[in-house]
Amino acid sequence: MSRTVYVNEEYLPEEDAKISIFDRGFLFADGVYEVTSVLDGKLIDFDGHAKRLARSLNELDMQEPCTEEELLEIHRQLIARNDLNEGLIYLQVTRGAADRDFVYPSADTKPTLVLFTQAKQIAISAAADSGIKVISIPDERWGRRDIKTVQLLYPSMGKMMAKAAGADDAWMVEDGFVTEGTSNNAYIVTHDGTIVTRHLSTEILHGITRAAVLNMANEAQMKLEERPFTIKEAQHAAEAFITSASSFVMPIVSIDGAAVGTGAPGPIAKRLREIYLEESRKAAL
Ligand code: PMP
């Protein structure tokens, strides 16, 4: 069934939606994005995604296409028009269309704003029940990973490397330490029950789910440490997991072929998934 999508102030059937071939998102990956999950027809962590979008735009001297209130209204319209109960909303802003030039076009160039829905079962997940396998790969992305740009070719290559190795995803490693997953933040749980995840910097994306999960873990009086860890430490940890807007909290059961903990999803990852789903459903907009 054809979806209703949003392109530059218009709601259109997906087959009628058009973007210029001169769009800088297409020519230079000069664009940023957000993915927000929808549960029970409501938005999870909308505020966090809107704030991070504003930050990404600001870091790239890109104009905001509209206000946060307008963005919320567009998300809600798309949920209503597509009768979306569970899934994702993808949003992309680019610097707009201009004659091809590495130099940014004038500041009055209108940014391109595109949003579309993807219906998907995300809360109940076979992968979350069984846990997933990851491999390690070198982190060969650019240095401003805190900006959520649409340059996703390397993460895409990483997922293909994982697939070729019979795994589900890849953790990226730089200078001996794990940075993050191809599209998620990475965590381990030590044998004394401490949740460990890399500290925020320009080296990783500041996950909205990461922020929410760390808050909830803190409130549940779980022990937390924000520091880098190695693949070896992760392979010998009690548990490992990832977080992202579309996977929530997803347990990892093997890293480069070595079983983590018992080789089954661990109790802390399972508990965090439950808490996150419960709390974020309550706070959904
Ligand atoms: N790191 C990377 C590289 C990502 O692409 C994502 C998902 N977009 C995340 C972390 C998780 O971020 P969030 O929890 O905001 O989805």
mmCIF file of N, CA, C and O in Angstrom, residues 46-106:
data_model
loop_
_atom_site.group_PDB
_atom_site.id
_atom_site.type_symbol
_atom_site.label_atom_id
_atom_site.label_comp_id
_atom_site.label_asym_id
_atom_site.label_seq_id
_atom_site.Cartn_x
_atom_site.Cartn_y
_atom_site.Cartn_z
ATOM 1 N N PHE A 46 10.580 11.919 21.471
ATOM 2 C CA PHE A 46 10.551 12.933 20.407
ATOM 3 C C PHE A 46 11.425 14.143 20.753
ATOM 4 O O PHE A 46 12.180 14.659 19.923
ATOM 5 N N ASP A 47 11.321 14.567 21.994
ATOM 6 C CA ASP A 47 12.050 15.749 22.425
ATOM 7 C C ASP A 47 13.570 15.588 22.210
ATOM 8 O O ASP A 47 14.231 16.478 21.682
ATOM 9 N N GLY A 48 14.097 14.422 22.607
ATOM 10 C CA GLY A 48 15.532 14.150 22.436
ATOM 11 C C GLY A 48 15.927 14.193 20.968
ATOM 12 O O GLY A 48 16.955 14.769 20.601
ATOM 13 N N HIS A 49 15.114 13.588 20.097
ATOM 14 C CA HIS A 49 15.442 13.571 18.665
ATOM 15 C C HIS A 49 15.390 14.983 18.080
ATOM 16 O O HIS A 49 16.249 15.363 17.278
ATOM 17 N N ALA A 50 14.396 15.780 18.495
ATOM 18 C CA ALA A 50 14.284 17.151 17.978
ATOM 19 C C ALA A 50 15.479 17.999 18.438
ATOM 20 O O ALA A 50 16.034 18.773 17.650
ATOM 21 N N LYS A 51 15.906 17.802 19.673
ATOM 22 C CA LYS A 51 17.054 18.575 20.201
ATOM 23 C C LYS A 51 18.349 18.180 19.477
ATOM 24 O O LYS A 51 19.182 19.014 19.152
ATOM 25 N N ARG A 52 18.510 16.853 19.245
ATOM 26 C CA ARG A 52 19.737 16.426 18.555
ATOM 27 C C ARG A 52 19.735 16.904 17.108
ATOM 28 O O ARG A 52 20.779 17.294 16.574
ATOM 29 N N LEU A 53 18.564 16.921 16.472
ATOM 30 C CA LEU A 53 18.479 17.434 15.099
ATOM 31 C C LEU A 53 18.934 18.901 15.068
ATOM 32 O O LEU A 53 19.744 19.286 14.214
ATOM 33 N N ALA A 54 18.449 19.693 16.020
ATOM 34 C CA ALA A 54 18.814 21.113 16.066
ATOM 35 C C ALA A 54 20.326 21.248 16.250
ATOM 36 O O ALA A 54 20.977 22.079 15.614
ATOM 37 N N ARG A 55 20.902 20.384 17.071
ATOM 38 C CA ARG A 55 22.347 20.440 17.310
ATOM 39 C C ARG A 55 23.122 20.052 16.039
ATOM 40 O O ARG A 55 24.077 20.738 15.655
ATOM 41 N N SER A 56 22.695 18.969 15.359
ATOM 42 C CA SER A 56 23.378 18.547 14.126
ATOM 43 C C SER A 56 23.344 19.677 13.095
ATOM 44 O O SER A 56 24.359 19.984 12.451
ATOM 45 N N LEU A 57 22.181 20.319 12.942
ATOM 46 C CA LEU A 57 22.018 21.406 11.970
ATOM 47 C C LEU A 57 22.944 22.560 12.327
ATOM 48 O O LEU A 57 23.654 23.111 11.476
ATOM 49 N N ASN A 58 22.977 22.895 13.605
ATOM 50 C CA ASN A 58 23.801 23.997 14.064
ATOM 51 C C ASN A 58 25.291 23.730 13.815
ATOM 52 O O ASN A 58 26.028 24.619 13.357
ATOM 53 N N GLU A 59 25.732 22.488 14.076
ATOM 54 C CA GLU A 59 27.145 22.138 13.872
ATOM 55 C C GLU A 59 27.549 22.286 12.406
ATOM 56 O O GLU A 59 28.720 22.458 12.094
ATOM 57 N N LEU A 60 26.574 22.173 11.493
ATOM 58 C CA LEU A 60 26.879 22.247 10.058
ATOM 59 C C LEU A 60 26.433 23.584 9.444
ATOM 60 O O LEU A 60 26.389 23.706 8.216
ATOM 61 N N ASP A 61 26.119 24.565 10.298
ATOM 62 C CA ASP A 61 25.635 25.873 9.815
ATOM 63 C C ASP A 61 24.469 25.709 8.844
ATOM 64 O O ASP A 61 24.409 26.363 7.801
ATOM 65 N N MET A 62 23.596 24.776 9.173
ATOM 66 C CA MET A 62 22.432 24.536 8.308
ATOM 67 C C MET A 62 21.210 25.160 8.966
ATOM 68 O O MET A 62 21.092 25.131 10.182
ATOM 69 N N GLN A 63 20.320 25.669 8.133
ATOM 70 C CA GLN A 63 19.092 26.290 8.651
ATOM 71 C C GLN A 63 18.122 25.256 9.202
ATOM 72 O O GLN A 63 18.004 24.167 8.637
ATOM 73 N N GLU A 64 17.376 25.638 10.233
ATOM 74 C CA GLU A 64 16.301 24.749 10.693
ATOM 75 C C GLU A 64 15.149 24.897 9.699
ATOM 76 O O GLU A 64 14.741 26.018 9.388
ATOM 77 N N PRO A 65 14.591 23.815 9.183
ATOM 78 C CA PRO A 65 13.539 23.924 8.170
ATOM 79 C C PRO A 65 12.224 24.431 8.744
ATOM 80 O O PRO A 65 11.396 24.984 8.020
ATOM 81 N N CYS A 66 11.999 24.217 10.055
ATOM 82 C CA CYS A 66 10.760 24.660 10.708
ATOM 83 C C CYS A 66 10.969 24.592 12.217
ATOM 84 O O CYS A 66 12.041 24.193 12.675
ATOM 85 N N THR A 67 9.967 24.961 12.970
ATOM 86 C CA THR A 67 10.106 24.937 14.435
ATOM 87 C C THR A 67 9.900 23.513 14.962
ATOM 88 O O THR A 67 9.373 22.650 14.249
ATOM 89 N N GLU A 68 10.267 23.320 16.227
ATOM 90 C CA GLU A 68 10.095 22.001 16.849
ATOM 91 C C GLU A 68 8.604 21.628 16.919
ATOM 92 O O GLU A 68 8.232 20.477 16.718
ATOM 93 N N GLU A 69 7.761 22.623 17.177
ATOM 94 C CA GLU A 69 6.303 22.367 17.255
ATOM 95 C C GLU A 69 5.774 21.916 15.892
ATOM 96 O O GLU A 69 4.960 21.002 15.793
ATOM 97 N N GLU A 70 6.267 22.574 14.835
ATOM 98 C CA GLU A 70 5.834 22.179 13.481
ATOM 99 C C GLU A 70 6.296 20.753 13.159
ATOM 100 O O GLU A 70 5.556 19.971 12.554
ATOM 101 N N LEU A 71 7.528 20.445 13.600
ATOM 102 C CA LEU A 71 8.048 19.085 13.361
ATOM 103 C C LEU A 71 7.187 18.041 14.053
ATOM 104 O O LEU A 71 6.875 16.992 13.480
ATOM 105 N N LEU A 72 6.789 18.344 15.286
ATOM 106 C CA LEU A 72 5.938 17.425 16.038
ATOM 107 C C LEU A 72 4.615 17.221 15.299
ATOM 108 O O LEU A 72 4.136 16.090 15.145
ATOM 109 N N GLU A 73 4.067 18.313 14.783
ATOM 110 C CA GLU A 73 2.799 18.239 14.056
ATOM 111 C C GLU A 73 2.948 17.383 12.780
ATOM 112 O O GLU A 73 2.079 16.562 12.474
ATOM 113 N N ILE A 74 4.067 17.528 12.075
ATOM 114 C CA ILE A 74 4.283 16.725 10.856
ATOM 115 C C ILE A 74 4.375 15.232 11.231
ATOM 116 O O ILE A 74 3.774 14.371 10.582
ATOM 117 N N HIS A 75 5.129 14.934 12.312
ATOM 118 C CA HIS A 75 5.223 13.532 12.763
ATOM 119 C C HIS A 75 3.827 12.986 13.058
ATOM 120 O O HIS A 75 3.486 11.869 12.667
ATOM 121 N N ARG A 76 3.041 13.793 13.776
ATOM 122 C CA ARG A 76 1.697 13.315 14.161
ATOM 123 C C ARG A 76 0.790 13.138 12.955
ATOM 124 O O ARG A 76 0.016 12.188 12.880
ATOM 125 N N GLN A 77 0.883 14.062 11.997
ATOM 126 C CA GLN A 77 0.099 13.951 10.769
ATOM 127 C C GLN A 77 0.441 12.660 10.031
ATOM 128 O O GLN A 77 -0.435 11.967 9.522
ATOM 129 N N LEU A 78 1.752 12.349 9.966
ATOM 130 C CA LEU A 78 2.167 11.135 9.234
ATOM 131 C C LEU A 78 1.670 9.881 9.934
ATOM 132 O O LEU A 78 1.274 8.911 9.280
ATOM 133 N N ILE A 79 1.681 9.901 11.274
ATOM 134 C CA ILE A 79 1.154 8.754 12.029
ATOM 135 C C ILE A 79 -0.331 8.587 11.693
ATOM 136 O O ILE A 79 -0.786 7.488 11.360
ATOM 137 N N ALA A 80 -1.078 9.705 11.724
ATOM 138 C CA ALA A 80 -2.523 9.652 11.478
ATOM 139 C C ALA A 80 -2.810 9.258 10.030
ATOM 140 O O ALA A 80 -3.601 8.355 9.766
ATOM 141 N N ARG A 81 -2.146 9.938 9.075
ATOM 142 C CA ARG A 81 -2.453 9.688 7.663
ATOM 143 C C ARG A 81 -2.075 8.276 7.215
ATOM 144 O O ARG A 81 -2.606 7.768 6.233
ATOM 145 N N ASN A 82 -1.087 7.661 7.913
ATOM 146 C CA ASN A 82 -0.676 6.300 7.540
ATOM 147 C C ASN A 82 -1.203 5.252 8.520
ATOM 148 O O ASN A 82 -0.825 4.091 8.423
ATOM 149 N N ASP A 83 -2.005 5.712 9.461
ATOM 150 C CA ASP A 83 -2.580 4.809 10.449
ATOM 151 C C ASP A 83 -1.480 3.941 11.073
ATOM 152 O O ASP A 83 -1.599 2.716 11.153
ATOM 153 N N LEU A 84 -0.406 4.595 11.472
ATOM 154 C CA LEU A 84 0.775 3.877 11.987
ATOM 155 C C LEU A 84 0.627 3.601 13.475
ATOM 156 O O LEU A 84 0.525 4.527 14.277
ATOM 157 N N ASN A 85 0.632 2.331 13.821
ATOM 158 C CA ASN A 85 0.557 1.963 15.235
ATOM 159 C C ASN A 85 1.952 1.690 15.796
ATOM 160 O O ASN A 85 2.288 2.123 16.886
ATOM 161 N N GLU A 86 2.777 0.977 15.017
ATOM 162 C CA GLU A 86 4.119 0.628 15.495
ATOM 163 C C GLU A 86 5.103 0.683 14.332
ATOM 164 O O GLU A 86 4.809 0.188 13.255
ATOM 165 N N GLY A 87 6.262 1.296 14.577
ATOM 166 C CA GLY A 87 7.274 1.392 13.526
ATOM 167 C C GLY A 87 8.166 2.590 13.753
ATOM 168 O O GLY A 87 8.444 2.959 14.895
ATOM 169 N N LEU A 88 8.568 3.210 12.632
ATOM 170 C CA LEU A 88 9.557 4.278 12.702
ATOM 171 C C LEU A 88 9.135 5.467 11.848
ATOM 172 O O LEU A 88 8.421 5.299 10.861
ATOM 173 N N ILE A 89 9.613 6.641 12.233
ATOM 174 C CA ILE A 89 9.496 7.797 11.340
ATOM 175 C C ILE A 89 10.908 8.277 11.031
ATOM 176 O O ILE A 89 11.711 8.534 11.940
ATOM 177 N N TYR A 90 11.218 8.318 9.749
ATOM 178 C CA TYR A 90 12.519 8.782 9.274
ATOM 179 C C TYR A 90 12.375 10.235 8.852
ATOM 180 O O TYR A 90 11.430 10.595 8.143
ATOM 181 N N LEU A 91 13.319 11.058 9.289
ATOM 182 C CA LEU A 91 13.303 12.490 8.946
ATOM 183 C C LEU A 91 14.670 12.850 8.386
ATOM 184 O O LEU A 91 15.690 12.427 8.939
ATOM 185 N N GLN A 92 14.693 13.610 7.303
ATOM 186 C CA GLN A 92 15.976 14.070 6.748
ATOM 187 C C GLN A 92 15.889 15.540 6.373
ATOM 188 O O GLN A 92 14.899 15.970 5.782
ATOM 189 N N VAL A 93 16.923 16.273 6.746
ATOM 190 C CA VAL A 93 17.035 17.677 6.329
ATOM 191 C C VAL A 93 18.333 17.804 5.551
ATOM 192 O O VAL A 93 19.378 17.338 6.014
ATOM 193 N N THR A 94 18.265 18.418 4.366
ATOM 194 C CA THR A 94 19.511 18.680 3.639
ATOM 195 C C THR A 94 19.653 20.184 3.426
ATOM 196 O O THR A 94 18.706 20.948 3.648
ATOM 197 N N ARG A 95 20.850 20.579 2.988
ATOM 198 C CA ARG A 95 21.089 22.013 2.782
ATOM 199 C C ARG A 95 20.308 22.543 1.579
ATOM 200 O O ARG A 95 20.324 23.726 1.306
ATOM 201 N N GLY A 96 19.623 21.669 0.877
ATOM 202 C CA GLY A 96 18.777 22.109 -0.229
ATOM 203 C C GLY A 96 19.439 21.938 -1.578
ATOM 204 O O GLY A 96 20.524 21.366 -1.689
ATOM 205 N N ALA A 97 18.758 22.410 -2.627
ATOM 206 C CA ALA A 97 19.240 22.236 -3.996
ATOM 207 C C ALA A 97 19.924 23.511 -4.468
ATOM 208 O O ALA A 97 19.398 24.608 -4.287
ATOM 209 N N ALA A 98 21.112 23.356 -5.062
ATOM 210 C CA ALA A 98 21.856 24.504 -5.605
ATOM 211 C C ALA A 98 22.819 23.962 -6.648
ATOM 212 O O ALA A 98 23.125 22.759 -6.629
ATOM 213 N N ASP A 99 23.322 24.845 -7.529
ATOM 214 C CA ASP A 99 24.256 24.396 -8.549
ATOM 215 C C ASP A 99 25.441 23.708 -7.854
ATOM 216 O O ASP A 99 25.887 24.165 -6.804
ATOM 217 N N ARG A 100 25.949 22.614 -8.427
ATOM 218 C CA ARG A 100 26.953 21.816 -7.717
ATOM 219 C C ARG A 100 28.238 22.604 -7.466
ATOM 220 O O ARG A 100 28.883 23.082 -8.397
ATOM 221 N N ASP A 101 28.574 22.718 -6.183
ATOM 222 C CA ASP A 101 29.768 23.456 -5.769
ATOM 223 C C ASP A 101 30.115 22.990 -4.363
ATOM 224 O O ASP A 101 29.218 22.839 -3.521
ATOM 225 N N PHE A 102 31.410 22.750 -4.097
ATOM 226 C CA PHE A 102 31.787 22.310 -2.745
ATOM 227 C C PHE A 102 31.453 23.382 -1.719
ATOM 228 O O PHE A 102 31.088 23.084 -0.591
ATOM 229 N N VAL A 103 31.601 24.635 -2.116
ATOM 230 C CA VAL A 103 31.281 25.745 -1.206
ATOM 231 C C VAL A 103 29.773 25.743 -0.957
ATOM 232 O O VAL A 103 28.995 25.536 -1.886
ATOM 233 N N TYR A 104 29.389 25.972 0.308
ATOM 234 C CA TYR A 104 27.955 25.990 0.613
ATOM 235 C C TYR A 104 27.253 27.073 -0.214
ATOM 236 O O TYR A 104 27.810 28.146 -0.403
ATOM 237 N N PRO A 105 26.026 26.818 -0.639
ATOM 238 C CA PRO A 105 25.278 27.878 -1.340
ATOM 239 C C PRO A 105 24.862 28.971 -0.353
ATOM 240 O O PRO A 105 25.028 28.802 0.861
ATOM 241 N N SER A 106 24.290 30.061 -0.869
ATOM 242 C CA SER A 106 23.952 31.192 -0.005
ATOM 243 C C SER A 106 22.966 30.742 1.072
ATOM 244 O O SER A 106 22.200 29.788 0.891
#
